[in-house]
mmCIF file of C-alpha atoms in Angstrom:
data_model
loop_
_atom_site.group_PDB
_atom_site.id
_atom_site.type_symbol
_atom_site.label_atom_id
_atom_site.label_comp_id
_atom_site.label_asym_id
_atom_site.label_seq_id
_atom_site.Cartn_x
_atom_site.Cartn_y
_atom_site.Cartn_z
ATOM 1 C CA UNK A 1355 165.191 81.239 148.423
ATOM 2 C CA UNK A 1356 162.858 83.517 146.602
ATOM 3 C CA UNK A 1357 163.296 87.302 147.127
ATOM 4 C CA UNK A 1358 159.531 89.543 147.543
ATOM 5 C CA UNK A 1359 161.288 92.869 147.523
ATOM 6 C CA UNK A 1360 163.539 91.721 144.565
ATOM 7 C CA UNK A 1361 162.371 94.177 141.310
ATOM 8 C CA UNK A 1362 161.946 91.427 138.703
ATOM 9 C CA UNK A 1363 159.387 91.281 135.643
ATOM 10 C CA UNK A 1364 158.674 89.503 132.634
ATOM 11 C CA UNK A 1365 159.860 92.294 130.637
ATOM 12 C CA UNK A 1366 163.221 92.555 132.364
ATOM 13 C CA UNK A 1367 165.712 93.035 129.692
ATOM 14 C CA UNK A 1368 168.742 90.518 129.389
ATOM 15 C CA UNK A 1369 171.388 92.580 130.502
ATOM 16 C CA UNK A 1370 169.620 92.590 134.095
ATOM 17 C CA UNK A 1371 169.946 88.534 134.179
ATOM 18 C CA UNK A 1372 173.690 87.876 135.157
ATOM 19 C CA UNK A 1373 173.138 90.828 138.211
ATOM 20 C CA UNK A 1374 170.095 89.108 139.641
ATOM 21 C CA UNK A 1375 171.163 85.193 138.960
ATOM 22 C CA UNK A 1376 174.202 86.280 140.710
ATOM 23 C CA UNK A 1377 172.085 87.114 143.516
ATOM 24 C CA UNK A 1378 169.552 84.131 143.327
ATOM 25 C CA UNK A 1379 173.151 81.826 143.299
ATOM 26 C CA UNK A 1380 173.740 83.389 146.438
ATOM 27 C CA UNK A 1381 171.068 83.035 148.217
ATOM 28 C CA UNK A 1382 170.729 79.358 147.381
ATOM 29 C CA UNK A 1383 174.440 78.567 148.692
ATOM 30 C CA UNK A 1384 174.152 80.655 151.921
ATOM 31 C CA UNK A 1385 171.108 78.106 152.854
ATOM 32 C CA UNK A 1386 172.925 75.146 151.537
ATOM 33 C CA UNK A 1387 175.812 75.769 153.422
ATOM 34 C CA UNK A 1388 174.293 75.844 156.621
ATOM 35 C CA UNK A 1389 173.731 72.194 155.690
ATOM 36 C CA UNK A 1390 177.318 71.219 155.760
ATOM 37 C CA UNK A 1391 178.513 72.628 159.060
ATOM 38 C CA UNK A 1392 177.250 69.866 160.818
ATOM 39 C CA UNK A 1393 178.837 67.026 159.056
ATOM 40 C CA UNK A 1394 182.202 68.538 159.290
ATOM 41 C CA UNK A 1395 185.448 70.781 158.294
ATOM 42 C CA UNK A 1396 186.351 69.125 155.335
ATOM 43 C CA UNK A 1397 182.446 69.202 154.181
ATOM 44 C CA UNK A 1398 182.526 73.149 154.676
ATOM 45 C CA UNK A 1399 186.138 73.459 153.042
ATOM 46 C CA UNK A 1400 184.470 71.632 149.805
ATOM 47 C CA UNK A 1401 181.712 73.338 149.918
ATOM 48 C CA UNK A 1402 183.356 76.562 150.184
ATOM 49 C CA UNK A 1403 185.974 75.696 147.218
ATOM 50 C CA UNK A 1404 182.258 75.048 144.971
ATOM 51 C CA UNK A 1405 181.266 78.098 146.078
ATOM 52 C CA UNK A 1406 184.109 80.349 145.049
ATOM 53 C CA UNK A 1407 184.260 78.429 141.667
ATOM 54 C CA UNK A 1408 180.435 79.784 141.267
ATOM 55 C CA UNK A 1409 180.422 82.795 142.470
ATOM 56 C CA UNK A 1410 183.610 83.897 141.395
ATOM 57 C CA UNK A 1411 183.141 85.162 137.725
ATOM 58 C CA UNK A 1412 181.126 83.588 134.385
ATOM 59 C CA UNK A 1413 178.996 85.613 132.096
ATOM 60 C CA UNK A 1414 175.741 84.002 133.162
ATOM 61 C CA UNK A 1415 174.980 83.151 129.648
ATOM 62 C CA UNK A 1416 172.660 80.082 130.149
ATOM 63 C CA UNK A 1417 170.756 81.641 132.201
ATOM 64 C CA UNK A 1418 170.318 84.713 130.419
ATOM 65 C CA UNK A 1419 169.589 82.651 127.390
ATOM 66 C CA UNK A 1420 166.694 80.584 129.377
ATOM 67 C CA UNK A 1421 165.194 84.603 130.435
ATOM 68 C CA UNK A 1422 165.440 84.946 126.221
ATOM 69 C CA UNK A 1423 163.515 81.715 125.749
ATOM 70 C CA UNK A 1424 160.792 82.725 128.302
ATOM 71 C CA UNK A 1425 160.525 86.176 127.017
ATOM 72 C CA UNK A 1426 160.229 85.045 123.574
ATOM 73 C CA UNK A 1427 157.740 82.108 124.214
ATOM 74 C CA UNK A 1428 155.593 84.610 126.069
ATOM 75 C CA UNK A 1429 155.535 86.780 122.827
ATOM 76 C CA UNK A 1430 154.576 84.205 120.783
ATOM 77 C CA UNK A 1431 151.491 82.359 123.113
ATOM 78 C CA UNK A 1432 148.371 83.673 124.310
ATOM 79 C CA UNK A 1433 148.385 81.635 127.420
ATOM 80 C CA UNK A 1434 147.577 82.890 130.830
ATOM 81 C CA UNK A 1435 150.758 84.074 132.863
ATOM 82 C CA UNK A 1436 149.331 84.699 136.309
ATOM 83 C CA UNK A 1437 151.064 81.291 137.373
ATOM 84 C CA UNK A 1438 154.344 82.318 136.142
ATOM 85 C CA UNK A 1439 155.658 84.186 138.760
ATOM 86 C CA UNK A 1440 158.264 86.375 138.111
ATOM 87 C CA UNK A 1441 160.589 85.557 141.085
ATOM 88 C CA UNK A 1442 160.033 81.595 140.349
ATOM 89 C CA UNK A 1443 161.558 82.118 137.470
ATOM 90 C CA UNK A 1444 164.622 83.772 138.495
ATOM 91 C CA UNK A 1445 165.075 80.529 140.532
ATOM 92 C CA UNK A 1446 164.919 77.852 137.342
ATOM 93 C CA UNK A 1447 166.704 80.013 134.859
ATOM 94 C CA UNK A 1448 169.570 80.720 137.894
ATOM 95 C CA UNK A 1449 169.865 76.604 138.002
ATOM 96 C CA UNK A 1450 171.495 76.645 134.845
ATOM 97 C CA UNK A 1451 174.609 77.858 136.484
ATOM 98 C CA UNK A 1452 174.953 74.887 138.552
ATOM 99 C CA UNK A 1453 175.486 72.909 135.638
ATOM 100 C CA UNK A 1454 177.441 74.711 134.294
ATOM 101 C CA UNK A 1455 179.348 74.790 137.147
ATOM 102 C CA UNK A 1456 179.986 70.923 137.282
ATOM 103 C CA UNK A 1457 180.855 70.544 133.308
ATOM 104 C CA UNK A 1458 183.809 73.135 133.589
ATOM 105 C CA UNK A 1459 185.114 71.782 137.290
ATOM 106 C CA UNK A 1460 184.819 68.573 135.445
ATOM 107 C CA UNK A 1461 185.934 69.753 132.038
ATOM 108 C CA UNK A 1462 189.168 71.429 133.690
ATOM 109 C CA UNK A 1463 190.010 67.303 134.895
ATOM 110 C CA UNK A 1464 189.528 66.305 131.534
ATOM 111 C CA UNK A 1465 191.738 68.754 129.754
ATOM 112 C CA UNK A 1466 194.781 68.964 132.557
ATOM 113 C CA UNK A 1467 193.911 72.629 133.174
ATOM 114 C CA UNK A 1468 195.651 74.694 135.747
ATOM 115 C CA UNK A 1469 193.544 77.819 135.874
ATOM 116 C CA UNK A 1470 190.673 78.822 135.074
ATOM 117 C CA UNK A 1471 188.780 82.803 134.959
ATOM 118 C CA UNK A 1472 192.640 83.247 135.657
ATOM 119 C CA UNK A 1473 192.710 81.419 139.008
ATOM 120 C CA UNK A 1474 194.017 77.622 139.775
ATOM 121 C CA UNK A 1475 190.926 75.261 138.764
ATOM 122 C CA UNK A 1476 189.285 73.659 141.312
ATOM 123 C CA UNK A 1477 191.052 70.405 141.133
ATOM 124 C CA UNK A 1478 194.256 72.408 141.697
ATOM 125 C CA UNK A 1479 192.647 74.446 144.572
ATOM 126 C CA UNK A 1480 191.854 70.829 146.500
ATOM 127 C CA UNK A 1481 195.468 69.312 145.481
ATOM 128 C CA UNK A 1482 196.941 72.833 147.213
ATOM 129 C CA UNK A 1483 195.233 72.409 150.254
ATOM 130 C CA UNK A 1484 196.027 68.405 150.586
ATOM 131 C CA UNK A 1485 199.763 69.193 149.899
ATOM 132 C CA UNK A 1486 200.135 72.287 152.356
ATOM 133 C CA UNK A 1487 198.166 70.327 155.258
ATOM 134 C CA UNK A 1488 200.610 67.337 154.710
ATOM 135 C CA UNK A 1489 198.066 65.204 154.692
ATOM 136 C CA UNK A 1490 198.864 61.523 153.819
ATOM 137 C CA UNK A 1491 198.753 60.277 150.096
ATOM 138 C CA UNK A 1492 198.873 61.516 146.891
ATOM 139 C CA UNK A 1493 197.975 65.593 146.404
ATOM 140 C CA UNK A 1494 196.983 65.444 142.820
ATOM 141 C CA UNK A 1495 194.740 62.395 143.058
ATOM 142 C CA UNK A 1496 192.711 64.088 146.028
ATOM 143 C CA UNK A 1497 192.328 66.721 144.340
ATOM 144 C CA UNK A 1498 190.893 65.167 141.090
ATOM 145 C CA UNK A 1499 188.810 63.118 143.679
ATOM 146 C CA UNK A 1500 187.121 65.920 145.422
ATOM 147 C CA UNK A 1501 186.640 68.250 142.517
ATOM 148 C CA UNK A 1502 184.937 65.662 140.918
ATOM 149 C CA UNK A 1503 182.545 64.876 143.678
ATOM 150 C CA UNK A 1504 181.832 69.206 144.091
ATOM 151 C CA UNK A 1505 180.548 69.155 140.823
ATOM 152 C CA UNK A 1506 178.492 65.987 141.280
ATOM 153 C CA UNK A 1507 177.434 68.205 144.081
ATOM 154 C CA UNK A 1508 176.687 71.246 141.433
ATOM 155 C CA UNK A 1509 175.004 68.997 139.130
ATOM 156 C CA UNK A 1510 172.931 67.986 141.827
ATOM 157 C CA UNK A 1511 171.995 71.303 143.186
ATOM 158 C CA UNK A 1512 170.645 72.166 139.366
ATOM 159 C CA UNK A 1513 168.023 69.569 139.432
ATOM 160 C CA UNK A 1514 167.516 70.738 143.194
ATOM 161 C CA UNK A 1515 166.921 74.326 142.190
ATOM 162 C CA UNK A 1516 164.973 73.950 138.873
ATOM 163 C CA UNK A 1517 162.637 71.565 140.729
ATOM 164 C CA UNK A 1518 161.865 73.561 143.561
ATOM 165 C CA UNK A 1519 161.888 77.132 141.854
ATOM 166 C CA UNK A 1520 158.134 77.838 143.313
ATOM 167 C CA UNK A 1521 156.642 77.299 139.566
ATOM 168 C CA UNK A 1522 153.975 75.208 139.795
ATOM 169 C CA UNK A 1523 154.437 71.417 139.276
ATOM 170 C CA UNK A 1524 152.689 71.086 135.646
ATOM 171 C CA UNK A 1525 154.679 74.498 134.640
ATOM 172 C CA UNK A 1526 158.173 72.942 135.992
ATOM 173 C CA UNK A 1527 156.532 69.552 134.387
ATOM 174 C CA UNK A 1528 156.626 71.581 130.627
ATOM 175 C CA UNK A 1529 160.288 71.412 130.529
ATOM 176 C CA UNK A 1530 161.050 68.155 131.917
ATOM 177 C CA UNK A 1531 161.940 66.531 128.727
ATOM 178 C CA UNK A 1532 164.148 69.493 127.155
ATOM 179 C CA UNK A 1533 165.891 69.675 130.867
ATOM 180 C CA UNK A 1534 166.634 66.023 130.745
ATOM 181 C CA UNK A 1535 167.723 66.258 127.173
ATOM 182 C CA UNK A 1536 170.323 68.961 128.054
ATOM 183 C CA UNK A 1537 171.530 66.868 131.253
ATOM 184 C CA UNK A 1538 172.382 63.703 128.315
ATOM 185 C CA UNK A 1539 173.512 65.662 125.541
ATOM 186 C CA UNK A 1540 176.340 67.775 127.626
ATOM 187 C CA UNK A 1541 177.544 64.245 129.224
ATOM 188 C CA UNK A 1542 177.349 62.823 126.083
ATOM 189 C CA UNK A 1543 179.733 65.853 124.819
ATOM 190 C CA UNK A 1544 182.094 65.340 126.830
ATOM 191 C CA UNK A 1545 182.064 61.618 125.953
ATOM 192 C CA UNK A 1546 182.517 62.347 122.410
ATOM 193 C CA UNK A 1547 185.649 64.634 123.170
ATOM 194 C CA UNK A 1548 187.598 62.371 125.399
ATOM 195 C CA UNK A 1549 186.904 59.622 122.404
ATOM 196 C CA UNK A 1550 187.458 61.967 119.821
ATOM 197 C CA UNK A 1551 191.169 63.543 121.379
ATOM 198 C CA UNK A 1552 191.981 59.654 122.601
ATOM 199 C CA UNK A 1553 191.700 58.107 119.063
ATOM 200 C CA UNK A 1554 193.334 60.972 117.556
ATOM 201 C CA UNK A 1555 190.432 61.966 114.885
ATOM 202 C CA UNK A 1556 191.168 64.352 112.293
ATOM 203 C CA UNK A 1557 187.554 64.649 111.505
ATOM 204 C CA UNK A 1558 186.196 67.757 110.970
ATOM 205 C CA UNK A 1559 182.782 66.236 111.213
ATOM 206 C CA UNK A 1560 183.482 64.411 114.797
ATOM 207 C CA UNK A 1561 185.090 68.164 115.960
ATOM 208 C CA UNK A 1562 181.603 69.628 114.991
ATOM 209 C CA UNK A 1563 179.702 67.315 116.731
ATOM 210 C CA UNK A 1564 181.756 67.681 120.045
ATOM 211 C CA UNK A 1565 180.762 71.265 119.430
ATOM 212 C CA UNK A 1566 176.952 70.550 119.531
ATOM 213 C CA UNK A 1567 176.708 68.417 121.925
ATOM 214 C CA UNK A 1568 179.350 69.488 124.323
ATOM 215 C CA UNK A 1569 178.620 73.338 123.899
ATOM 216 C CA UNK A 1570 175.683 74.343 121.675
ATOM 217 C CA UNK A 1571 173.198 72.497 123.415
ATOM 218 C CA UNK A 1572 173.574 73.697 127.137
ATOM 219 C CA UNK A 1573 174.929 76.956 126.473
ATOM 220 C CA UNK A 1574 172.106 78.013 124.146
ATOM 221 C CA UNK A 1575 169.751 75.831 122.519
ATOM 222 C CA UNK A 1576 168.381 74.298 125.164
ATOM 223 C CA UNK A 1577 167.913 77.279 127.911
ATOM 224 C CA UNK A 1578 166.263 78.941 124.998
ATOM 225 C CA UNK A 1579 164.192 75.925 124.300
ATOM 226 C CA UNK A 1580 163.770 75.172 128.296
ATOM 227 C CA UNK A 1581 162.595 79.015 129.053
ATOM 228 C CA UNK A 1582 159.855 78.888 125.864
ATOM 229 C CA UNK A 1583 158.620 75.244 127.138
ATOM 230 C CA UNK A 1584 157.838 77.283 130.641
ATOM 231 C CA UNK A 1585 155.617 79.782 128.937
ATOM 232 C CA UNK A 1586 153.821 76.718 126.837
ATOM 233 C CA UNK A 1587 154.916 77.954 123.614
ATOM 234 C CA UNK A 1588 154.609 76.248 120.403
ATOM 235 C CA UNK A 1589 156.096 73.430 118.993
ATOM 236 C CA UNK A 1590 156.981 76.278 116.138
ATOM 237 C CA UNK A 1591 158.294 78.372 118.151
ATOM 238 C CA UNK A 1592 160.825 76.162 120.454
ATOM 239 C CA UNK A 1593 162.210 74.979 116.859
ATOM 240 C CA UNK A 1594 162.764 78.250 115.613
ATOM 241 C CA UNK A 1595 164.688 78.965 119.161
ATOM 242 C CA UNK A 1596 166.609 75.732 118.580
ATOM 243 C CA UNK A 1597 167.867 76.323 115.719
ATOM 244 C CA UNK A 1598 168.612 80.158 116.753
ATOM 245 C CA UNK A 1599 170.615 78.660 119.827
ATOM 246 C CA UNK A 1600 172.441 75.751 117.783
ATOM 247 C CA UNK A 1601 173.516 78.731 115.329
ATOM 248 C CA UNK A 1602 174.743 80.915 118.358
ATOM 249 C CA UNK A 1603 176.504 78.064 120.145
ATOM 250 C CA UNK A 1604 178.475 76.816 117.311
ATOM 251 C CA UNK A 1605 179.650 80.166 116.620
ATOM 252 C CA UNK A 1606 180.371 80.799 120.186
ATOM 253 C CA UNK A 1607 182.315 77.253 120.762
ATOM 254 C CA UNK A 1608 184.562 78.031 117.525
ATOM 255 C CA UNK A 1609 185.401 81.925 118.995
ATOM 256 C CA UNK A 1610 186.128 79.536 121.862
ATOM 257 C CA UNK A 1611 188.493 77.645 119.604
ATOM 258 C CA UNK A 1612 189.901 80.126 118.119
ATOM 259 C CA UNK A 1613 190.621 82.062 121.942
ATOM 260 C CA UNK A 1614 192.424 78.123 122.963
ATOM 261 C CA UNK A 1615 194.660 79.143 120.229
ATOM 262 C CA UNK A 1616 195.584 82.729 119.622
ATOM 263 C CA UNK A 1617 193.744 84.348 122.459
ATOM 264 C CA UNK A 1618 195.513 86.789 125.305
ATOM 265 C CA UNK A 1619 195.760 85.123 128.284
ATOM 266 C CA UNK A 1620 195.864 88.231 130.161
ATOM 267 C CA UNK A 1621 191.830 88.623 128.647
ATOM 268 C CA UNK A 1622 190.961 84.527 128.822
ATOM 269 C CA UNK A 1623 192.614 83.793 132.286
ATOM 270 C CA UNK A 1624 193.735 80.868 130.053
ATOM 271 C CA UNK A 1625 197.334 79.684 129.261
ATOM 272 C CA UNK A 1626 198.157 81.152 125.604
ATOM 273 C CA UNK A 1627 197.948 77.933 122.918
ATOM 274 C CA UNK A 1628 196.559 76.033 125.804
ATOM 275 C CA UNK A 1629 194.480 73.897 123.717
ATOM 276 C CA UNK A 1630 197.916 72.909 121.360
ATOM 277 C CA UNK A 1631 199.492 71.928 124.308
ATOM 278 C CA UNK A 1632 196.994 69.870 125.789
ATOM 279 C CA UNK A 1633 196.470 68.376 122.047
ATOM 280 C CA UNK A 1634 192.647 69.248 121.994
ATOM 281 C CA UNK A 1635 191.236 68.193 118.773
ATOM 282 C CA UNK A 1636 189.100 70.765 117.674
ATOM 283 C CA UNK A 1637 187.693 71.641 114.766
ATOM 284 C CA UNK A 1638 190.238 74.715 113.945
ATOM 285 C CA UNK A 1639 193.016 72.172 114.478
ATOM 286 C CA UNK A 1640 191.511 69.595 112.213
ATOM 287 C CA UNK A 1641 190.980 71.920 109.685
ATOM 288 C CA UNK A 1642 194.872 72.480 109.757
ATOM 289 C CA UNK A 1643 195.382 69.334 109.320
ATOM 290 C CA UNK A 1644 192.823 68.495 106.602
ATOM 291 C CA UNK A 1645 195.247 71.158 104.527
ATOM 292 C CA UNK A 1646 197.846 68.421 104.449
ATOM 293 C CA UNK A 1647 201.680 68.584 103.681
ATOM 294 C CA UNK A 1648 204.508 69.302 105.585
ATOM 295 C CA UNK A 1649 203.181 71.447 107.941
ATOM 296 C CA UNK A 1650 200.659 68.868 108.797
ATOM 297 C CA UNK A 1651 202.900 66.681 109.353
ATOM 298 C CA UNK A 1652 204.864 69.409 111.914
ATOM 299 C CA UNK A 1653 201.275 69.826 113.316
ATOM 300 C CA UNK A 1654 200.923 66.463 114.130
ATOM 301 C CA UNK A 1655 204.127 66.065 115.564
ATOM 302 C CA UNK A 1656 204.061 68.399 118.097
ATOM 303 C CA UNK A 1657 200.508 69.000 118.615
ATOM 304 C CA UNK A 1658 200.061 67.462 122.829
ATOM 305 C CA UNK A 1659 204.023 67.940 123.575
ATOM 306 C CA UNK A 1660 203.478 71.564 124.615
ATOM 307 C CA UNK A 1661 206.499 72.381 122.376
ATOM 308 C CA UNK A 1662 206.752 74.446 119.679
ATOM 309 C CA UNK A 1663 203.628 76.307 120.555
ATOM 310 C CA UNK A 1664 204.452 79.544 118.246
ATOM 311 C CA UNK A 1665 205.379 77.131 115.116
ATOM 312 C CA UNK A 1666 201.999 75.737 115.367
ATOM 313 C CA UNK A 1667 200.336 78.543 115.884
ATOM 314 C CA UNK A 1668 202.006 79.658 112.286
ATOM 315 C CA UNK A 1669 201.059 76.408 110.655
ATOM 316 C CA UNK A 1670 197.307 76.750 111.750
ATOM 317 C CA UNK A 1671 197.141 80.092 110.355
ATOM 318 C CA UNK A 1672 199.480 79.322 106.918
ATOM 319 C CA UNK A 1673 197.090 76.214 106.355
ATOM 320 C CA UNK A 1674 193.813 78.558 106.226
ATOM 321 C CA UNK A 1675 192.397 77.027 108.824
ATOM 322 C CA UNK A 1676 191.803 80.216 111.440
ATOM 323 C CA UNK A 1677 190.563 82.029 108.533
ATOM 324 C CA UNK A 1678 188.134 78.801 107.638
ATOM 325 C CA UNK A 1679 186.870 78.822 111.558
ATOM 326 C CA UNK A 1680 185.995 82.940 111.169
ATOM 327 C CA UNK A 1681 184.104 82.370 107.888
ATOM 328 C CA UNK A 1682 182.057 78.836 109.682
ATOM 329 C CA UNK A 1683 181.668 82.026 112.766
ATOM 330 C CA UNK A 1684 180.076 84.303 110.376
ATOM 331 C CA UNK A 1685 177.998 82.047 108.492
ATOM 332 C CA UNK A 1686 176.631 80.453 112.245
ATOM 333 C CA UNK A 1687 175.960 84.090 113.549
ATOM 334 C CA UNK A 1688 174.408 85.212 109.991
ATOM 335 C CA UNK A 1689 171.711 82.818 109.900
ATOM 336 C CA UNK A 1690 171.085 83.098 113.546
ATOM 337 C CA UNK A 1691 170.409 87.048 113.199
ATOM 338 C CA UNK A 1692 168.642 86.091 109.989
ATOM 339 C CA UNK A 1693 166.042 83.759 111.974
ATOM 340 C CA UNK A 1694 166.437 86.478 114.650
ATOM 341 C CA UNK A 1695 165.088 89.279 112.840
ATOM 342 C CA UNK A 1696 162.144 86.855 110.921
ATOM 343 C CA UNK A 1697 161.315 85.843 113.893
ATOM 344 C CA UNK A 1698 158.644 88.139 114.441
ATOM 345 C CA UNK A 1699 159.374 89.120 117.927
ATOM 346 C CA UNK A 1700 159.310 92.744 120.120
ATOM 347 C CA UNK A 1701 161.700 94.943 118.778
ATOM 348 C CA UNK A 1702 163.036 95.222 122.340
ATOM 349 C CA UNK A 1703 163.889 91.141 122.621
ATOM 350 C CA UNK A 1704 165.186 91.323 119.140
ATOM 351 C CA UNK A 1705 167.618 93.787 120.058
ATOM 352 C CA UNK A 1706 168.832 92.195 122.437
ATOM 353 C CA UNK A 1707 168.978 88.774 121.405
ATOM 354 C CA UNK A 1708 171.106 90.309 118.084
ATOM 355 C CA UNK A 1709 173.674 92.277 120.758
ATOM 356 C CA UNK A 1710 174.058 88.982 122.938
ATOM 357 C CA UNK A 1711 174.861 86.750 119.967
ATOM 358 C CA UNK A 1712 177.449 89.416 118.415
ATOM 359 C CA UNK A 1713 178.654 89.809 121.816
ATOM 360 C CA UNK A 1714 179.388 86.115 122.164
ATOM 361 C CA UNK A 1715 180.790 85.377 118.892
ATOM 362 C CA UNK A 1716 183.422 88.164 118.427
ATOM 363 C CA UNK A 1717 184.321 87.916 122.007
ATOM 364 C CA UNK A 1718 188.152 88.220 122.828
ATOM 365 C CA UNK A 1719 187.551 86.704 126.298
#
């Protein structure tokens, strides 16, 4: 799994992560998919409809964030590193992707999404292939049924990877509890938002939480957190990273909002107003409808019918509410850069850390 010749040190900047994960992910999927040939066709057909959903496009964020966390936590302890080797830790920050892999192939079945990167999501891939093979029963529900069990498969792989990344046991053992903390609190996301857009809560304060549970913790808080834990950093430390990642997330989740509803598809390989069709209840759409009157009332109306998308669209940004989101974006990314900055790491990491967070929260894609 591990690569000798591959040039990777504890210094290498963040910008070289998504590159080499890439690679790592690779790797990893050519040598599990010699382990499906034998079972079978529709084994290898799966397997290969996982691995185009990986491999196929994603910023690599969690992972990069993780490479942050153990760059950072090496900064800040005076701990040995001669058992961190650099190429075992390509491997556990590259595992990251595998769960993120399963909460959007799972995510996609929650919301009804057809595409996804700008390509039919995986469930849709599956239900193409049942329905041109003529296979018997019903195309949508295999396809549901076997995108569901690829990313079991993903999630699966993630412990798989992290476990075995070559780290020694009581190093991998450092981040057991943060790593099984992240595994709850995205599940438990996802929970919250099937509850939240089922009951029809106009809570601000339920949206919010979605957002840090759902997004903000596995995206950013805890790979930071995870990556420090590695290098034994200090209890003061991993909090200040916390917080840095729950600031970061938030924002980035909102831009994500804000993209469901006034993004260009042609840049989000995402339906335009997808998230007003689908009748997502996030917390730019709550906000609209925390503003009250008539176009409230429209709002609610047609918000899940996948009409009127453009009159929506007007009442969201009449009621104050996209303007509210970009000023709750600000002040997130503010007081991450300000924690940044105090932080008193390398000038280098700080850099960097400051360009990934703007680059994530005033994203257009």
């Amino acid at each position: 799994m591990n690569n000798p010749g591959a040039q990777w040190h504890l210094d290498s900047p963040l910008s070289d992560v998504p590159k080499a994960v890439h690679g790592r992910l690779a790797s990893y999927l050519a040598e599990s998919t010699s382990e499906f040939q034998h079972i079978g066709t529709p084994a290898t057909t799966s397997m290969n409809v996982l691995k185009d959903f990986i491999m196929g496009g994603g910023k690599r964020v969690r992972s990069t964030f993780a490479w942050a966390g153990i760059r950072a936590g090496l900064e800040s302890t005076s701990a040995p590193v001669d058992e961190l080797d650099t190429e075992s830790l390509l491997t556990a920050i590259s595992a990251f992707e595998f769960i993120q892999a399963c909460a959007l192939i799972h995510d996609d079945i929650v919301d009804q999404s057809d595409t996804r990167r700008g390509h039919p999501t995986a469930h849709r891939r599956f239900e193409a292939i049942h329905r041109e093979s003529g296979w018997h029963g019903d195309s949508h529900h295999y396809g549901i049924s076997q995108a569901i069990l690829c990313g079991d498969l993903a999630f699966s792989w993630a412990d798989d990877m992290f476990n075995s990344c070559g780290l020694p046991p009581h190093i991998v053992h450092r981040a057991r509890d943060p790593w099984r903390a992240m595994r709850t609190e995205v599940i438990s996301g996802q929970i919250l938002d099937l509850a939240v857009e089922a009951n029809g809560s106009e809570s601000v304060s339920d949206a919010m939480d979605v957002i840090t549970y759902k997004t903000a913790s596995y995206t950013v808080a805890r790979p930071l957190h995870i990556g420090a834990a590695l290098t034994g950093a200090s209890q003061a430390t991993v909090d200040l990273l916390r917080g840095v990642g729950h600031d970061i997330g938030v924002a980035f989740q909102l831009r994500d909002d804000q993209l469901g509803v006034f993004g260009d598809p042609s840049v989000t390989g995402k339906p335009a107003g997808d998230d007003l069709r689908t009748g997502k209840r996030t917390t730019l759409i709550n906000l609209a409808l925390a503003a009250g009157g008539t176009g409230a009332d429209e709002l609610r109306r047609w918000l899940g019918t996948g009409e009127q998308v453009d009159l929506m669209r007007t009442i969201i940004t009449d009621s104050g509410a996209q303007q509210q989101v970009e000023d709750l974006i600000e002040s997130h990314a503010n007081r991450a850069s300000s924690a940044i900055s105090s932080a008193g790491l390398s000038p280098q990491l700080t850099d960097e850390l400051m360009a990934l967070s703007t680059t994530l929260t005033h994203r257009t894609f």
